[in-house]
């Protein structure tokens, strides 16, 4: 009784119809569904979609999506990514399943598949997060090969260019995602299929049994300080899954996402009855309205998926897109709406 009264008050305060939660619960689910950040998410989605339609669990599908994108030499995910300002590539990743099992690695070097190491942390250790040399040692013990640590030719070139000025400027990153940047340290790299590659890869999936899981994998912001960790490996910031409510993953300036525990925040808005897109929009509003002037200088994008297969996205700046696959259509890239034009 008290519980439902609280919900009534909360929903009324949001100006939402109180029955919306109930109504949403009866929407027939669309299964399976996979949603990934960016247009480079087509590779992740394709891989996850094959797994989901073969009847695999959402957890397996999102891990396979992460592996697929980590295999691609890109500026922002995996060992081909841009290095930190000392010239080392450091990787962050996490994974979460329908039972709130979680695993995460941060500041991991010379290991090709951080998403799989994160899953091993989840399944083989009593902990939820390993970092740095400890994470690397654990990965080696688990049979992951220690890679050379050489920068990819593209990252080497970009790093040498960056060293000329040694500037750390997230603003350039925004211009790049808006297609304005003509080059420089954050210039986009291309994937083998010719499409532009972008940032952090986050994938959330709903499997044929109606269960949700998600993963996030990244080399973090290029030219970050050595030791810097962003939102991507932090459960509740870069990724959050509540099987009854929804799954959310994000990309962009990690510091701003961590400040508001972004992915968890958006899931909680969904718990209050908002649709995935409305919840993403409210999450972005929360980030922007802390300091609207400063928000003009960074990008954050959320994607969200509900247990009934409804999805949505919202970003601070325009230029964010995401890839969806569902029974009627696969590998479709959608442009997100944004707070700023
Ligand atoms: C980070 N969120 O390390 C990641 C990077 C990213 O767009 O998504 N860039 O903060």
Short mmCIF file of C-alpha atoms and ligand atoms in Angstrom, two decimals:
data_model
loop_
_atom_site.label_atom_id
_atom_site.label_comp_id
_atom_site.label_asym_id
_atom_site.label_seq_id
_atom_site.Cartn_x
_atom_site.Cartn_y
_atom_site.Cartn_z
CA UNK A 1 0.00 0.00 0.00
CA UNK A 2 2.71 2.44 1.07
CA UNK A 3 4.82 1.31 -1.87
CA UNK A 4 2.13 2.00 -4.46
CA UNK A 5 1.36 5.36 -2.84
CA UNK A 6 5.05 6.28 -3.18
CA UNK A 7 4.99 5.30 -6.84
CA UNK A 8 1.83 7.37 -7.34
CA UNK A 9 3.52 10.41 -5.80
CA UNK A 10 6.71 9.91 -7.79
CA UNK A 11 4.89 9.48 -11.09
CA UNK A 12 2.63 12.43 -10.37
CA UNK A 13 5.67 14.56 -9.63
CA UNK A 14 7.09 13.65 -13.04
CA UNK A 15 3.81 14.62 -14.64
CA UNK A 16 3.38 11.07 -15.95
CA UNK A 17 0.12 9.24 -16.27
CA UNK A 18 0.15 6.85 -13.31
CA UNK A 19 -1.16 4.00 -15.44
CA UNK A 20 1.69 4.22 -17.94
CA UNK A 21 3.82 1.65 -16.08
CA UNK A 22 1.01 -0.87 -16.10
CA UNK A 23 0.22 -0.19 -19.73
CA UNK A 24 3.84 -0.71 -20.75
CA UNK A 25 3.97 -4.03 -18.91
CA UNK A 26 1.29 -5.43 -21.21
CA UNK A 27 3.01 -4.45 -24.45
CA UNK A 28 3.76 -7.75 -26.21
CA UNK A 29 7.54 -8.18 -26.25
CA UNK A 30 9.48 -8.01 -29.49
CA UNK A 31 12.31 -10.55 -29.33
CA UNK A 32 15.19 -10.60 -29.87
CA UNK A 33 16.61 -7.06 -30.08
CA UNK A 34 20.15 -5.71 -30.05
CA UNK A 35 21.21 -2.06 -29.88
CA UNK A 36 24.78 -0.72 -30.15
CA UNK A 37 26.37 2.69 -29.95
CA UNK A 38 27.44 4.36 -33.20
CA UNK A 39 27.29 3.25 -36.82
CA UNK A 40 30.37 1.12 -36.17
CA UNK A 41 27.87 -0.86 -34.08
CA UNK A 42 26.74 -2.62 -37.26
CA UNK A 43 29.66 -5.03 -36.79
CA UNK A 44 28.72 -5.61 -33.16
CA UNK A 45 25.03 -5.94 -34.00
CA UNK A 46 25.60 -8.40 -36.81
CA UNK A 47 27.58 -10.66 -34.50
CA UNK A 48 25.12 -10.36 -31.61
CA UNK A 49 22.15 -10.86 -33.92
CA UNK A 50 23.53 -14.19 -35.25
CA UNK A 51 24.02 -15.38 -31.68
CA UNK A 52 20.55 -14.27 -30.54
CA UNK A 53 18.73 -15.82 -33.48
CA UNK A 54 20.64 -19.06 -32.87
CA UNK A 55 19.02 -19.05 -29.42
CA UNK A 56 22.06 -17.92 -27.43
CA UNK A 57 21.74 -15.91 -24.25
CA UNK A 58 21.94 -12.11 -24.36
CA UNK A 59 25.11 -12.37 -22.24
CA UNK A 60 26.87 -14.49 -24.88
CA UNK A 61 25.59 -12.25 -27.66
CA UNK A 62 26.93 -9.03 -26.11
CA UNK A 63 30.29 -10.60 -25.32
CA UNK A 64 30.59 -11.75 -28.94
CA UNK A 65 29.67 -8.23 -30.07
CA UNK A 66 32.49 -6.83 -27.92
CA UNK A 67 35.01 -9.34 -29.26
CA UNK A 68 34.01 -8.50 -32.84
CA UNK A 69 34.64 -4.78 -32.39
CA UNK A 70 37.83 -5.33 -30.38
CA UNK A 71 39.16 -7.29 -33.36
CA UNK A 72 38.75 -4.28 -35.64
CA UNK A 73 41.60 -1.77 -35.73
CA UNK A 74 39.87 1.44 -34.70
CA UNK A 75 40.68 4.69 -32.96
CA UNK A 76 38.61 4.03 -29.88
CA UNK A 77 38.17 0.35 -29.08
CA UNK A 78 40.73 -2.41 -28.54
CA UNK A 79 44.48 -2.51 -28.94
CA UNK A 80 44.41 -0.54 -32.20
CA UNK A 81 42.98 2.44 -30.32
CA UNK A 82 44.59 5.78 -29.62
CA UNK A 83 47.09 5.67 -26.73
CA UNK A 84 47.30 7.72 -23.57
CA UNK A 85 49.58 10.78 -23.53
CA UNK A 86 52.58 8.57 -22.64
CA UNK A 87 51.99 6.42 -25.73
CA UNK A 88 50.35 3.34 -24.17
CA UNK A 89 46.98 1.88 -25.14
CA UNK A 90 44.96 1.13 -21.99
CA UNK A 91 41.62 -0.65 -22.20
CA UNK A 92 38.44 -0.54 -20.11
CA UNK A 93 35.47 -2.92 -20.37
CA UNK A 94 32.55 -4.32 -18.41
CA UNK A 95 29.70 -6.78 -18.75
CA UNK A 96 26.42 -7.32 -16.86
CA UNK A 97 23.76 -10.04 -17.14
CA UNK A 98 20.10 -10.47 -16.28
CA UNK A 99 20.84 -11.56 -12.73
CA UNK A 100 22.96 -8.51 -11.92
CA UNK A 101 26.16 -10.53 -12.24
CA UNK A 102 28.91 -8.06 -13.13
CA UNK A 103 32.55 -8.06 -14.20
CA UNK A 104 34.88 -5.28 -15.16
CA UNK A 105 38.49 -4.46 -16.07
CA UNK A 106 40.19 -1.08 -16.25
CA UNK A 107 43.62 0.25 -17.24
CA UNK A 108 44.31 -3.13 -18.88
CA UNK A 109 47.30 -3.26 -21.25
CA UNK A 110 48.39 -5.67 -23.99
CA UNK A 111 45.33 -7.93 -23.83
CA UNK A 112 43.21 -8.10 -26.96
CA UNK A 113 39.77 -8.86 -25.53
CA UNK A 114 39.02 -6.89 -22.37
CA UNK A 115 35.30 -7.72 -22.60
CA UNK A 116 36.12 -11.43 -22.21
CA UNK A 117 38.49 -10.72 -19.33
CA UNK A 118 35.62 -8.76 -17.70
CA UNK A 119 33.40 -11.82 -18.09
CA UNK A 120 36.11 -14.01 -16.52
CA UNK A 121 36.30 -11.58 -13.58
CA UNK A 122 32.53 -12.02 -13.24
CA UNK A 123 32.56 -15.80 -13.45
CA UNK A 124 35.91 -16.88 -12.03
CA UNK A 125 36.66 -14.48 -9.18
CA UNK A 126 34.95 -13.36 -5.97
CA UNK A 127 35.41 -9.75 -7.18
CA UNK A 128 33.71 -7.50 -9.72
CA UNK A 129 36.59 -5.33 -10.94
CA UNK A 130 40.31 -5.79 -11.61
CA UNK A 131 42.65 -3.05 -12.83
CA UNK A 132 46.11 -2.54 -14.28
CA UNK A 133 48.81 -5.14 -13.79
CA UNK A 134 46.52 -7.24 -11.60
CA UNK A 135 43.96 -7.45 -14.38
CA UNK A 136 46.71 -8.26 -16.88
CA UNK A 137 48.15 -11.04 -14.68
CA UNK A 138 44.68 -12.48 -14.18
CA UNK A 139 44.06 -12.44 -17.95
CA UNK A 140 47.34 -14.27 -18.60
CA UNK A 141 46.46 -16.87 -15.95
CA UNK A 142 43.14 -17.34 -17.73
CA UNK A 143 44.95 -18.08 -21.00
CA UNK A 144 44.71 -14.71 -22.77
CA UNK A 145 47.90 -14.07 -24.80
CA UNK A 146 50.06 -11.07 -23.87
CA UNK A 147 50.23 -8.94 -27.03
CA UNK A 148 53.20 -6.83 -28.12
CA UNK A 149 52.05 -3.42 -26.93
CA UNK A 150 53.04 -1.84 -30.27
CA UNK A 151 50.74 0.93 -31.46
CA UNK A 152 48.82 0.26 -34.66
CA UNK A 153 50.25 2.22 -37.62
CA UNK A 154 47.20 4.53 -37.58
CA UNK A 155 47.45 5.16 -33.83
CA UNK A 156 51.22 5.75 -34.09
CA UNK A 157 50.64 8.38 -36.77
CA UNK A 158 47.87 10.06 -34.80
CA UNK A 159 49.95 10.02 -31.62
CA UNK A 160 52.96 11.58 -33.33
CA UNK A 161 50.70 14.30 -34.68
CA UNK A 162 49.20 14.82 -31.22
CA UNK A 163 52.67 15.13 -29.67
CA UNK A 164 53.33 18.22 -31.81
CA UNK A 165 50.95 20.21 -29.58
CA UNK A 166 50.16 17.76 -26.77
CA UNK A 167 46.69 19.25 -26.32
CA UNK A 168 43.89 17.41 -24.57
CA UNK A 169 40.77 18.92 -25.99
CA UNK A 170 37.46 17.06 -25.86
CA UNK A 171 35.93 19.83 -27.99
CA UNK A 172 37.80 18.52 -31.03
CA UNK A 173 36.12 15.21 -30.39
CA UNK A 174 32.70 16.84 -30.65
CA UNK A 175 33.61 18.50 -33.92
CA UNK A 176 34.71 15.17 -35.24
CA UNK A 177 31.41 13.49 -34.39
CA UNK A 178 29.61 16.38 -36.06
CA UNK A 179 31.71 15.83 -39.18
CA UNK A 180 33.37 19.28 -38.87
CA UNK A 181 36.89 18.16 -38.03
CA UNK A 182 39.09 18.00 -41.07
CA UNK A 183 41.89 16.10 -39.38
CA UNK A 184 44.13 16.31 -36.37
CA UNK A 185 44.44 14.03 -33.42
CA UNK A 186 40.80 13.02 -33.27
CA UNK A 187 40.31 12.52 -37.01
CA UNK A 188 38.03 9.57 -37.67
CA UNK A 189 39.52 6.30 -38.83
CA UNK A 190 37.76 4.01 -41.24
CA UNK A 191 36.60 0.47 -40.68
CA UNK A 192 37.40 -2.19 -43.30
CA UNK A 193 33.92 -1.76 -44.83
CA UNK A 194 34.68 1.91 -45.47
CA UNK A 195 32.34 3.34 -42.84
CA UNK A 196 33.64 5.83 -40.28
CA UNK A 197 34.58 4.54 -36.93
CA UNK A 198 33.65 6.37 -33.76
CA UNK A 199 33.91 5.94 -30.04
CA UNK A 200 33.28 3.46 -27.29
CA UNK A 201 31.27 0.39 -28.22
CA UNK A 202 28.34 -0.39 -26.01
CA UNK A 203 25.88 -3.17 -26.85
CA UNK A 204 22.66 -4.06 -25.03
CA UNK A 205 20.56 -7.07 -26.01
CA UNK A 206 17.27 -8.79 -25.27
CA UNK A 207 17.32 -12.51 -26.00
CA UNK A 208 14.58 -14.92 -27.05
CA UNK A 209 13.89 -15.79 -23.41
CA UNK A 210 13.24 -12.12 -22.66
CA UNK A 211 16.45 -11.56 -20.70
CA UNK A 212 18.62 -8.46 -20.95
CA UNK A 213 22.44 -8.13 -20.82
CA UNK A 214 24.96 -5.48 -21.82
CA UNK A 215 28.64 -4.78 -22.35
CA UNK A 216 30.85 -1.78 -22.90
CA UNK A 217 34.43 -1.78 -24.29
CA UNK A 218 36.81 1.07 -25.06
CA UNK A 219 40.37 2.34 -25.20
CA UNK A 220 38.98 5.44 -23.50
CA UNK A 221 39.56 9.04 -24.46
CA UNK A 222 42.62 9.30 -26.68
CA UNK A 223 45.63 11.08 -25.09
CA UNK A 224 44.18 10.85 -21.61
CA UNK A 225 46.50 11.07 -18.61
CA UNK A 226 48.23 7.79 -17.86
CA UNK A 227 46.11 5.87 -15.38
CA UNK A 228 42.89 7.71 -16.24
CA UNK A 229 39.77 5.54 -16.20
CA UNK A 230 36.48 6.69 -17.70
CA UNK A 231 32.88 5.59 -17.26
CA UNK A 232 33.00 2.55 -19.53
CA UNK A 233 34.19 -0.08 -17.01
CA UNK A 234 32.15 1.38 -14.14
CA UNK A 235 28.90 -0.48 -13.60
CA UNK A 236 26.18 2.09 -13.02
CA UNK A 237 28.04 4.77 -14.98
CA UNK A 238 28.92 3.32 -18.41
CA UNK A 239 26.51 0.38 -18.24
CA UNK A 240 23.59 -0.83 -16.16
CA UNK A 241 21.10 -3.66 -16.59
CA UNK A 242 17.96 -4.34 -14.55
CA UNK A 243 16.16 -7.27 -16.11
CA UNK A 244 12.75 -6.02 -14.94
CA UNK A 245 13.28 -2.44 -16.11
CA UNK A 246 15.85 -1.99 -18.86
CA UNK A 247 19.45 -1.88 -20.05
CA UNK A 248 21.43 1.30 -20.70
CA UNK A 249 24.93 1.93 -22.05
CA UNK A 250 26.70 5.17 -22.88
CA UNK A 251 29.48 6.79 -24.84
CA UNK A 252 31.20 10.14 -24.64
CA UNK A 253 33.00 12.14 -21.99
CA UNK A 254 33.27 9.60 -19.19
CA UNK A 255 33.92 12.10 -16.41
CA UNK A 256 30.49 13.69 -17.00
CA UNK A 257 28.76 10.30 -17.03
CA UNK A 258 30.41 9.15 -13.80
CA UNK A 259 29.34 12.39 -12.07
CA UNK A 260 25.66 11.41 -12.38
CA UNK A 261 26.04 7.58 -12.40
CA UNK A 262 24.58 7.91 -15.88
CA UNK A 263 23.46 4.43 -16.93
CA UNK A 264 21.90 3.68 -13.55
CA UNK A 265 20.18 7.06 -13.56
CA UNK A 266 18.56 6.35 -16.93
CA UNK A 267 17.43 2.88 -15.81
CA UNK A 268 15.82 4.49 -12.77
CA UNK A 269 13.94 6.92 -15.02
CA UNK A 270 12.64 3.89 -16.92
CA UNK A 271 11.58 2.33 -13.60
CA UNK A 272 9.50 5.45 -13.05
CA UNK A 273 7.61 4.70 -16.26
CA UNK A 274 9.49 6.69 -18.88
CA UNK A 275 10.10 5.15 -22.30
CA UNK A 276 13.74 4.35 -23.19
CA UNK A 277 14.03 7.54 -25.25
CA UNK A 278 12.38 9.75 -22.62
CA UNK A 279 14.64 8.25 -19.96
CA UNK A 280 17.77 8.90 -22.06
CA UNK A 281 16.59 12.48 -22.61
CA UNK A 282 16.11 13.06 -18.89
CA UNK A 283 19.54 11.58 -18.21
CA UNK A 284 21.12 13.98 -20.70
CA UNK A 285 19.16 16.90 -19.23
CA UNK A 286 20.54 16.02 -15.80
CA UNK A 287 24.10 16.13 -17.16
CA UNK A 288 23.62 19.34 -19.16
CA UNK A 289 21.72 21.39 -16.62
CA UNK A 290 24.49 21.00 -14.05
CA UNK A 291 26.41 23.51 -16.16
CA UNK A 292 24.86 24.30 -19.52
CA UNK A 293 27.77 26.45 -20.71
CA UNK A 294 30.34 23.79 -20.01
CA UNK A 295 28.12 21.10 -21.56
CA UNK A 296 28.57 22.84 -24.93
CA UNK A 297 32.11 21.46 -24.87
CA UNK A 298 31.50 17.75 -24.51
CA UNK A 299 29.50 14.88 -25.92
CA UNK A 300 27.60 12.15 -24.09
CA UNK A 301 25.15 9.73 -25.70
CA UNK A 302 22.87 7.16 -24.03
CA UNK A 303 21.10 4.18 -25.60
CA UNK A 304 18.41 2.22 -23.73
CA UNK A 305 16.42 -0.99 -24.27
CA UNK A 306 13.35 -2.18 -22.35
CA UNK A 307 12.34 -5.77 -21.51
CA UNK A 308 9.60 -5.47 -24.15
CA UNK A 309 12.08 -4.61 -26.90
CA UNK A 310 11.46 -0.86 -27.03
CA UNK A 311 14.64 1.18 -27.54
CA UNK A 312 15.69 4.81 -27.67
CA UNK A 313 18.62 7.20 -27.44
CA UNK A 314 19.53 10.79 -26.68
CA UNK A 315 22.77 12.80 -26.72
CA UNK A 316 24.20 16.13 -25.60
CA UNK A 317 25.37 17.09 -29.10
CA UNK A 318 24.11 16.13 -32.51
CA UNK A 319 26.18 13.60 -34.42
CA UNK A 320 25.48 10.62 -32.18
CA UNK A 321 23.99 7.59 -33.87
CA UNK A 322 23.24 4.00 -32.93
CA UNK A 323 22.56 0.68 -34.60
CA UNK A 324 19.52 -1.51 -34.03
CA UNK A 325 18.59 -5.05 -35.04
CA UNK A 326 15.16 -6.52 -34.38
CA UNK A 327 12.98 -9.12 -36.10
CA UNK A 328 11.76 -6.75 -38.84
CA UNK A 329 15.04 -4.99 -39.61
CA UNK A 330 18.72 -5.54 -38.92
CA UNK A 331 21.76 -3.31 -38.87
CA UNK A 332 19.75 -0.09 -39.18
CA UNK A 333 21.62 3.06 -38.15
CA UNK A 334 19.45 5.71 -36.49
CA UNK A 335 20.39 9.30 -35.69
CA UNK A 336 19.89 10.26 -32.07
CA UNK A 337 18.18 13.49 -31.13
CA UNK A 338 20.25 15.84 -29.00
CA UNK A 339 20.00 18.60 -26.41
CA UNK A 340 21.97 21.09 -28.51
CA UNK A 341 21.36 21.58 -32.24
C1 LIG B 1 35.60 7.27 -21.75
N1 LIG B 1 33.32 7.02 -22.44
O1 LIG B 1 36.67 6.70 -21.57
C2 LIG B 1 34.68 6.71 -22.79
C3 LIG B 1 35.13 7.20 -24.12
C4 LIG B 1 34.10 7.45 -25.11
O2 LIG B 1 33.38 8.78 -26.75
O3 LIG B 1 33.00 6.95 -25.12
N2 LIG B 1 34.33 8.36 -25.98
O4 LIG B 1 35.29 8.30 -21.17
#
